mmCIF file of C-alpha atoms in Angstrom:
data_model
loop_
_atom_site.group_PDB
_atom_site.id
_atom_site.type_symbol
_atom_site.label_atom_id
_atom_site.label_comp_id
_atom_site.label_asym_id
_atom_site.label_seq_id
_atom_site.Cartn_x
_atom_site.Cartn_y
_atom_site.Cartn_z
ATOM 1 C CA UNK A 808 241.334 66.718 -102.874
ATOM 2 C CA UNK A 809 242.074 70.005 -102.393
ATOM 3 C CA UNK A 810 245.751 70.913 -101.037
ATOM 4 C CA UNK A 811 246.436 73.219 -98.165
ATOM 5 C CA UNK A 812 248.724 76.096 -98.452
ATOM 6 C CA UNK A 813 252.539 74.600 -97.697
ATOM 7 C CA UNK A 814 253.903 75.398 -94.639
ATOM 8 C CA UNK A 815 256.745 77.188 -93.990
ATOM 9 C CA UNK A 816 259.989 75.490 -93.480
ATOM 10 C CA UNK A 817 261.979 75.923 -89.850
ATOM 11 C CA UNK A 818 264.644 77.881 -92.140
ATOM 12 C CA UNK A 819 261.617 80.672 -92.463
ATOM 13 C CA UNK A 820 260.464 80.778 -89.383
ATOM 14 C CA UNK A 821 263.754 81.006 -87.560
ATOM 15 C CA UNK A 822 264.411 83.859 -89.883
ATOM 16 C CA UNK A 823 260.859 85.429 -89.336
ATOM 17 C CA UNK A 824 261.345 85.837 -85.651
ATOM 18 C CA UNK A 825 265.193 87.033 -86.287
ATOM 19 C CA UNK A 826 263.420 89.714 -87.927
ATOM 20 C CA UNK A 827 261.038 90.597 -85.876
ATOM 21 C CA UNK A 828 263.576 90.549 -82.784
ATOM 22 C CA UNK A 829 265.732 93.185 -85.020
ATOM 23 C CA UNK A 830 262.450 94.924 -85.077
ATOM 24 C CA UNK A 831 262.427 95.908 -81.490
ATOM 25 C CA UNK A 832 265.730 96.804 -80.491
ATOM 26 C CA UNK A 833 267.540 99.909 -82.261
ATOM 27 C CA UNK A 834 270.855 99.062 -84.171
ATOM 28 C CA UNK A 835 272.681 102.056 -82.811
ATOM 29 C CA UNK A 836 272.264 100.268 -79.205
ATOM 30 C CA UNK A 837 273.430 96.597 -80.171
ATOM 31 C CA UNK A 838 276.335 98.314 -81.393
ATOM 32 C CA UNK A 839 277.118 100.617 -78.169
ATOM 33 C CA UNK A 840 276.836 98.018 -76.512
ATOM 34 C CA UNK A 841 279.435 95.321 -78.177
ATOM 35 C CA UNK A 842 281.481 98.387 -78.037
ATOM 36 C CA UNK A 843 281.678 98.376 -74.611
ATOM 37 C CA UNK A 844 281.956 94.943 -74.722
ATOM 38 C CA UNK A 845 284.976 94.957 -76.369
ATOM 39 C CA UNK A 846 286.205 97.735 -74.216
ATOM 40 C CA UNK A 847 285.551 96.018 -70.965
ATOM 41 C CA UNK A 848 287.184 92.361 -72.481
ATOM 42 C CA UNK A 849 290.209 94.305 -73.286
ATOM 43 C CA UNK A 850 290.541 95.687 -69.525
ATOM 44 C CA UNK A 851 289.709 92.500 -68.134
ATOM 45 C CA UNK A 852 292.448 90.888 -70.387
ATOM 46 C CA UNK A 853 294.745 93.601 -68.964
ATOM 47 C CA UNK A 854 293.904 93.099 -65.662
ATOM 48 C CA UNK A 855 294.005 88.621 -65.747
ATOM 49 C CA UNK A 856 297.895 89.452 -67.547
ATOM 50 C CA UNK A 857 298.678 91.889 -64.719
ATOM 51 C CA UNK A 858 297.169 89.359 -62.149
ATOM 52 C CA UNK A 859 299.154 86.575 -63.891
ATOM 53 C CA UNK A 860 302.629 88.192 -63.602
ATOM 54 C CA UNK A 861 301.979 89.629 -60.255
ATOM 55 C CA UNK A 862 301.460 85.444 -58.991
ATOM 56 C CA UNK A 863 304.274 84.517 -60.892
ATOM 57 C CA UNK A 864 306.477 87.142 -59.147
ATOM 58 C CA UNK A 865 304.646 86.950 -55.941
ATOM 59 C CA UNK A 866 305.449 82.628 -56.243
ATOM 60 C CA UNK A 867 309.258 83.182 -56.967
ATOM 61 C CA UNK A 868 309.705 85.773 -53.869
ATOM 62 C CA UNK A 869 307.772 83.086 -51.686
ATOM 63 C CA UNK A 870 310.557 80.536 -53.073
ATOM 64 C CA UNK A 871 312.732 82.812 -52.026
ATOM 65 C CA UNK A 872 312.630 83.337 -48.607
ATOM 66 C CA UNK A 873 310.603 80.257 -47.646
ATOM 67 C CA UNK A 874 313.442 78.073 -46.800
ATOM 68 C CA UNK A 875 315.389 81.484 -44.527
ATOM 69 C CA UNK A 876 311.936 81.510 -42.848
ATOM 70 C CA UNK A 877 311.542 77.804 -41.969
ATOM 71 C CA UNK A 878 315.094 78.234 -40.846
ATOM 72 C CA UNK A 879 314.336 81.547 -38.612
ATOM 73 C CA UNK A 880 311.090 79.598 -37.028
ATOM 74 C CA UNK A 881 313.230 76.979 -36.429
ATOM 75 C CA UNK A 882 315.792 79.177 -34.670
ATOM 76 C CA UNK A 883 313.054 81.011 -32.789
ATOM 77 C CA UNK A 884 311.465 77.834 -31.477
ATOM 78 C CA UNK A 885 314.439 76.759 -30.486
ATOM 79 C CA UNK A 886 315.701 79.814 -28.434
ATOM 80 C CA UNK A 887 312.250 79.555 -26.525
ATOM 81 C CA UNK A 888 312.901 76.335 -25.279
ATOM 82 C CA UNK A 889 316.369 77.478 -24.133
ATOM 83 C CA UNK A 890 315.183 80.313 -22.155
ATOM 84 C CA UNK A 891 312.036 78.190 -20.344
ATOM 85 C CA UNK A 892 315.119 76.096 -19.644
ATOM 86 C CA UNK A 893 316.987 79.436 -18.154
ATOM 87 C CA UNK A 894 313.960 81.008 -16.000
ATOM 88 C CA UNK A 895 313.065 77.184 -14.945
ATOM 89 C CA UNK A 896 316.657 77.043 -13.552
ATOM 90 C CA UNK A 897 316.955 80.550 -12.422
ATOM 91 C CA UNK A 898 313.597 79.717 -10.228
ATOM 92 C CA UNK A 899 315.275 76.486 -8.713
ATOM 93 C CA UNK A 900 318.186 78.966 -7.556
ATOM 94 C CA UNK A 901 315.653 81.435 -6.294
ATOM 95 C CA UNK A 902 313.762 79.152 -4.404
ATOM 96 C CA UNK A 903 316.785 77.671 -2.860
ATOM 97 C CA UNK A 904 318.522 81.159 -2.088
ATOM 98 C CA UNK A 905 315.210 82.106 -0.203
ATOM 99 C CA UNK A 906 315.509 78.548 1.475
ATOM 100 C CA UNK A 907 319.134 79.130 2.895
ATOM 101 C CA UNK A 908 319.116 82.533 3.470
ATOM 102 C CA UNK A 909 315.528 83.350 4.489
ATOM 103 C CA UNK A 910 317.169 86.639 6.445
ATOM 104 C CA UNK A 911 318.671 87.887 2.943
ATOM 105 C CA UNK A 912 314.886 88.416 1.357
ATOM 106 C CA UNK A 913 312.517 90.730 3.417
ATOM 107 C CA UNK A 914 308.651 89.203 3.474
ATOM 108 C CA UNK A 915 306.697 89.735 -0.039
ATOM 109 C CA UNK A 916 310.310 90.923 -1.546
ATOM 110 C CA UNK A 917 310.865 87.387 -2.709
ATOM 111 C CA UNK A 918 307.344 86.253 -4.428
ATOM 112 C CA UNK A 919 307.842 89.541 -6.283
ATOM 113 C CA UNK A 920 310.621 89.043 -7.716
ATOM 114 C CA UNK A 921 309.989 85.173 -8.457
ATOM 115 C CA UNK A 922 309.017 85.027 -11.672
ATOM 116 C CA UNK A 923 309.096 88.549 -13.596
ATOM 117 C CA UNK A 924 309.839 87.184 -17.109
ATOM 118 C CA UNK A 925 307.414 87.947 -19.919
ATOM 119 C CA UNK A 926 304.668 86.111 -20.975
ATOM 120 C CA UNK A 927 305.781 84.698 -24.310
ATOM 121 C CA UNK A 928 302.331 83.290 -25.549
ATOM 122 C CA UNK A 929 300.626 86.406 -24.915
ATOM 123 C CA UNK A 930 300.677 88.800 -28.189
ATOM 124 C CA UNK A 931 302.386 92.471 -28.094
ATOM 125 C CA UNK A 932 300.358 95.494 -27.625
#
């Protein structure tokens, strides 16, 4: 019986089509462009160490002044309630002065003036 030629291994053909892939593309270019590679891992580096310091900082001023603000929201919720309270009041009074002394407020003079305060929902322009 006659033998056929052997067969290359895997080892040879791996390394057949390595060679033929270094073939096509220029070695000048592979090198450009690990170059830049390099160039744009070192700004990204930069740029994650930046990023990292700036949340680090960013995290401690939040620390901070989180309590002062929970504090001041507190405060300002708090002082809205009082003055609904006030202009709820002041109304009542208003209401009864026009009642007792309908002579004192001319005609349309008194829903004018009625209730003037702000709207405190409503955003500023």
């Amino acid at each position: 019986m006659e033998k056929s030629p052997p067969e290359p291994g895997p080892a040879a053909a791996a390394e057949e089509v390595a060679a033929r892939f270094r073939s096509l593309v220029d070695p000048d270019h592979v090198t450009s462009i690990r170059q830049m590679q390099h160039l744009i891992l070192g700004r990204l580096q930069d740029s994650n160490a930046v990023l990292t310091h700036f949340n680090e900082y960013s995290e401690q001023c939040f620390a901070e002044v989180s309590s002062d603000f929970a504090s001041k929201a507190r405060l300002l919720k708090s002082m809205k309630a009082d003055l609904e309270h006030i202009f709820t009041k002041l109304r009542g009074m208003k209401r009864r002065l026009a009642a007792t002394y309908p002579d004192a407020f001319p005609d349309g003079a008194m829903s004018k003036t009625m209730d003037q305060r702000p709207d405190l929902e409503s955003p500023l322009d």
